[in-house]
Short mmCIF file of C-alpha atoms and ligand atoms in Angstrom, two decimals:
data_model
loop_
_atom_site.label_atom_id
_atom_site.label_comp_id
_atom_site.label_asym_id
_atom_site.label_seq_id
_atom_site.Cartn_x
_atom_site.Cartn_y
_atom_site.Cartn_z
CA UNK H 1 95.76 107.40 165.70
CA UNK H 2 93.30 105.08 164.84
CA UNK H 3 90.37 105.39 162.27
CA UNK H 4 87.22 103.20 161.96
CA UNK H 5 86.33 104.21 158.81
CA UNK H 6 88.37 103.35 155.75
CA UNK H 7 87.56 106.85 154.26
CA UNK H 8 88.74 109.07 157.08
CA UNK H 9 91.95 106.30 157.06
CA UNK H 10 92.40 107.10 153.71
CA UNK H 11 91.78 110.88 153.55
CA UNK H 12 94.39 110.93 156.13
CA UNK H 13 97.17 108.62 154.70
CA UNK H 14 97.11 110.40 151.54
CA UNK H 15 98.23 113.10 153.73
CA UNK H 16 101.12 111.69 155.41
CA UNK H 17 104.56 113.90 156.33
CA UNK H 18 105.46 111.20 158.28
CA UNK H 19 108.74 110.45 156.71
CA UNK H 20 111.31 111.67 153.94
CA UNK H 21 109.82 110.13 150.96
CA UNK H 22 106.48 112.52 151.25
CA UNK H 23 109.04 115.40 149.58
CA UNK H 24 109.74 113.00 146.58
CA UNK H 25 106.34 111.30 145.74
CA UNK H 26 104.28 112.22 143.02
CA UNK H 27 101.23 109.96 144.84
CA UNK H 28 100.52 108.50 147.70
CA UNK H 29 99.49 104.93 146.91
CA UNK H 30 96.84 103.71 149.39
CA UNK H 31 95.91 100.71 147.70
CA UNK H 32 93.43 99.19 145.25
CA UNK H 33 90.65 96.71 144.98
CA UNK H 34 87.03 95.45 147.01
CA UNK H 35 87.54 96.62 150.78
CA UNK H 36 85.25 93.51 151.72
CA UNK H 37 87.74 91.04 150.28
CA UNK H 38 88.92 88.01 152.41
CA UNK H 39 92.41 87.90 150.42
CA UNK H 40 94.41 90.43 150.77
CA UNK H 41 97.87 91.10 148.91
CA UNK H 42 100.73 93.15 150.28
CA UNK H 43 103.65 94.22 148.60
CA UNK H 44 106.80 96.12 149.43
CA UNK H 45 105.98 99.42 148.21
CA UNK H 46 105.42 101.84 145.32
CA UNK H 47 107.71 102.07 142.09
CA UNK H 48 107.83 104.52 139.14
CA UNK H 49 104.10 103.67 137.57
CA UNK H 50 102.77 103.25 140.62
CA UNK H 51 103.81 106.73 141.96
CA UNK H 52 102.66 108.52 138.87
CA UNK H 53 98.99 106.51 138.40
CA UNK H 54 98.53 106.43 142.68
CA UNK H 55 97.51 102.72 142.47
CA UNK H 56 99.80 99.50 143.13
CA UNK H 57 101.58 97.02 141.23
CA UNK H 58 100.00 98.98 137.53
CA UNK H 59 104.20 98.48 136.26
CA UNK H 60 105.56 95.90 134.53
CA UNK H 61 105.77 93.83 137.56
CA UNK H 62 102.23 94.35 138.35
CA UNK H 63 101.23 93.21 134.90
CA UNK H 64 102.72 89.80 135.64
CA UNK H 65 101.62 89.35 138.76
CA UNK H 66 97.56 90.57 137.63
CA UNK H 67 97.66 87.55 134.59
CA UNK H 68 98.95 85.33 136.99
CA UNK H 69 96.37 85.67 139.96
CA UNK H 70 93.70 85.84 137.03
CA UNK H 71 94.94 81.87 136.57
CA UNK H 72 93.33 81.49 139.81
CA UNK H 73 90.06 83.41 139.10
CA UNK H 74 91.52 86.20 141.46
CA UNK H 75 91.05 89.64 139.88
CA UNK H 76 92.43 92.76 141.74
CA UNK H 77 89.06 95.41 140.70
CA UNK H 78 86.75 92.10 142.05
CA UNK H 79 87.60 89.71 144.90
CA UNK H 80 91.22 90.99 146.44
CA UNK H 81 92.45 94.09 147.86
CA UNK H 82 96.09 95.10 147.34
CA UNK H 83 98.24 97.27 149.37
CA UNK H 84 102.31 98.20 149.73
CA UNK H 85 104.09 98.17 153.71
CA UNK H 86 105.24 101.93 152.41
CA UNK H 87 102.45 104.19 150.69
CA UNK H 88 105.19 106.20 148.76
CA UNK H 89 107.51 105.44 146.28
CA UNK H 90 111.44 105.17 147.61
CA UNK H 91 113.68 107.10 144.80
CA UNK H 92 115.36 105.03 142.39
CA UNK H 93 113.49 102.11 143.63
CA UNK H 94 115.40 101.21 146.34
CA UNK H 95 114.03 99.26 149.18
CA UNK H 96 111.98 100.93 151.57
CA UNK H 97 114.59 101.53 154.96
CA UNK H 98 113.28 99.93 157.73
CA UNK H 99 112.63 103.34 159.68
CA UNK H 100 110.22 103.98 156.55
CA UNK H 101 108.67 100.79 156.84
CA UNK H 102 108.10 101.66 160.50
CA UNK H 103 106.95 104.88 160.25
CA UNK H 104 104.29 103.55 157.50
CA UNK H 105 103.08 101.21 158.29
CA UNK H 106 100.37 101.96 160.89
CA UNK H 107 98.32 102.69 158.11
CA UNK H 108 99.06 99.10 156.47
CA UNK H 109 97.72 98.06 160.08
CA UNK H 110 94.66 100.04 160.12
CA UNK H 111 93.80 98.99 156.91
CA UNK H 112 94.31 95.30 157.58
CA UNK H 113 91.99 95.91 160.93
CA UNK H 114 89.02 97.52 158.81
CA UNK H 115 89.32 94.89 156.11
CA UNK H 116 89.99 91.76 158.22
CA UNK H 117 91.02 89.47 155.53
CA UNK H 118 91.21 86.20 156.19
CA UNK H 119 94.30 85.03 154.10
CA UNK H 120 97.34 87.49 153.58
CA UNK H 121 99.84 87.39 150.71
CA UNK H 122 103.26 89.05 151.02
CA UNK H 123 104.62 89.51 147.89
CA UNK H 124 108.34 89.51 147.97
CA UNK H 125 110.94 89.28 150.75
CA UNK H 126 110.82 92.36 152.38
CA UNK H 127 106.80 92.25 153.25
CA UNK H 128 107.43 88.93 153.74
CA UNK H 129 110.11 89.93 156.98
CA UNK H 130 107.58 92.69 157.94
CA UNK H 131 104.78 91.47 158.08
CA UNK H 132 104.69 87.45 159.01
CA UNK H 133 108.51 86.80 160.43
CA UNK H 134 112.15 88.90 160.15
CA UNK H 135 113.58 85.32 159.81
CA UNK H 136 112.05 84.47 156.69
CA UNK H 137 113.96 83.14 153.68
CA UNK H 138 111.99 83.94 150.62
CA UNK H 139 113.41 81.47 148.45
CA UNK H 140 112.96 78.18 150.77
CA UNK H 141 109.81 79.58 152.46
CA UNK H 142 107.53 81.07 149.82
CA UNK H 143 104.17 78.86 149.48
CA UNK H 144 103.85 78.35 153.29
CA UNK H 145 101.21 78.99 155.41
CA UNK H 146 101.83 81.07 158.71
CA UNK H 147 99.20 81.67 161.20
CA UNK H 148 99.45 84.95 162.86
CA UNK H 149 96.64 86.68 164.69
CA UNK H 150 93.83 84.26 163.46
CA UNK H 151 94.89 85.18 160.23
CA UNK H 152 96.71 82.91 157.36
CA UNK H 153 99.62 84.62 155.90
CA UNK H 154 101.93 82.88 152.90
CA UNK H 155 104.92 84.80 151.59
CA UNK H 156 105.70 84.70 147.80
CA UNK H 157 108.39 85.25 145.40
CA UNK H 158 107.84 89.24 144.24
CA UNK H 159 107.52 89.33 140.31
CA UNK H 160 109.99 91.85 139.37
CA UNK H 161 112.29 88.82 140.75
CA UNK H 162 110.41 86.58 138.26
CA UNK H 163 111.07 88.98 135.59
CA UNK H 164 114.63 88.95 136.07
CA UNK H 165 114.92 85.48 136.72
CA UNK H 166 111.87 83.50 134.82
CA UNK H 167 112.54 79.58 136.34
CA UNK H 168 111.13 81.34 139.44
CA UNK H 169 107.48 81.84 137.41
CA UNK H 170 106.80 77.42 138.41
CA UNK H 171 107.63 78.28 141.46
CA UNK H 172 104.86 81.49 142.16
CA UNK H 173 101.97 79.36 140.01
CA UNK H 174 102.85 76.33 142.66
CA UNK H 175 102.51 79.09 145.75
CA UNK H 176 99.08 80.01 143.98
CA UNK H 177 97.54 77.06 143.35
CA UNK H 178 98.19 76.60 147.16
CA UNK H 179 95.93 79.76 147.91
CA UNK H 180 93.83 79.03 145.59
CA UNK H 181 93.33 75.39 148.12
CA UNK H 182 93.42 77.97 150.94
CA UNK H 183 90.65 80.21 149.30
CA UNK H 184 88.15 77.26 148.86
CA UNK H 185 89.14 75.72 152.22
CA UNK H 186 87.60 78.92 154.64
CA UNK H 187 86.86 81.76 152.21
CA UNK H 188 83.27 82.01 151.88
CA UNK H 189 83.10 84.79 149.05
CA UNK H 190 86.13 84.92 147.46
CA UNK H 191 85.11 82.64 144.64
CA UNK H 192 81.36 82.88 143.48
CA UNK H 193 79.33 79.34 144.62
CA UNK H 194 79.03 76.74 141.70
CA UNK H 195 75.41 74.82 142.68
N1 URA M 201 106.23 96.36 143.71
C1 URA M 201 105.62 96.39 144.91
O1 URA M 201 106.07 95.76 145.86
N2 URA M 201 104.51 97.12 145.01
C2 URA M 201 103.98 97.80 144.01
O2 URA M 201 102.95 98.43 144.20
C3 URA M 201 104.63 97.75 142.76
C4 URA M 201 105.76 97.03 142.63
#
């Protein structure tokens, strides 16, 4: 099924049987920010905060990875959208089984069609695999540009990694600064126009 409205899409995720973790979820996290931004963010799913508030990457994690993308003048309630590839939270935080992911994440598709951003973030290794190439190696590939479907997609280190291991916090600001390059390179309203 596909929707053409981001409401009906909505209305309709949040009430999604389609797989195990519906019977353990407090919320179904559909995602959070403008719905006309060109920069989207993508992450690998819901954890503990999320679950209970119904919005993504509100943890600890989330915290860390909101100051950083405010370094870049991106802020997620003004010019970025952010989503999960699995709408509800796996127990115990483990990663979301690829059956999950697969069942899921036709809604992650719709809402990427309605939206159409034109840069996509994966945060982290397993939307990184999902969603621009099953061969990628997050630690030698994060801060690349991939061109999939007209659209430019660069995976990133997740920050609950850079939490446990903080060297890795160089390495996200360096992928950053490169979509902040991308941003002023084709995004047209992503960043408000000095004159
Ligand atoms: N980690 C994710 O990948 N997504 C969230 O929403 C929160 C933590």
């Amino acid at each position: 099924m596909k929707y053409s409205s981001w409401e009906e899409l909505k209305e309709n995720c949040l009430k999604c049987t389609k797989c195990l973790l519906c019977e353990t979820r407090t919320n179904v996290v559909f995602g959070a920010g403008n719905i006309k931004a060109e920069v989207m963010f993508i992450g690998e799913g819901p954890g503990e905060r999320e679950d209970i508030l119904a919005s993504p990457f509100v943890g600890k994690s989330g915290k860390l990875l909101e100051s950083m993308l405010l370094d870049i003048d991106l802020d997620r309630n003004k010019n970025i959208y952010i989503a999960n590839i699995v709408k509800c939270r796996p127990p115990q935080n483990r990663d979301p089984l690829p059956e999950e992911q697969e069942l899921c994440i036709d809604w992650l598709r719709n809402q990427v069609a309605l939206l159409k951003p034109k840069i996509i973030v994966a945060v982290g290794r397993i939307a990184a695999m999902k969603i621009i190439d099953p061969s990628i190696k997050i630690t030698k590939d994060h801060g690349i540009f991939y061109k999939k479907k007209k659209i430019w997609m660069m995976p990133t280190i997740h920050p609950a990694s850079i939490l446990r291991n903080p060297s890795q916090k160089s390495l996200v600001a360096e992928d950053l600064l490169n979509l902040k390059e991308k941003i002023l390179e084709i995004c047209t309203h992503t960043y408000p126009k000095i004159s």
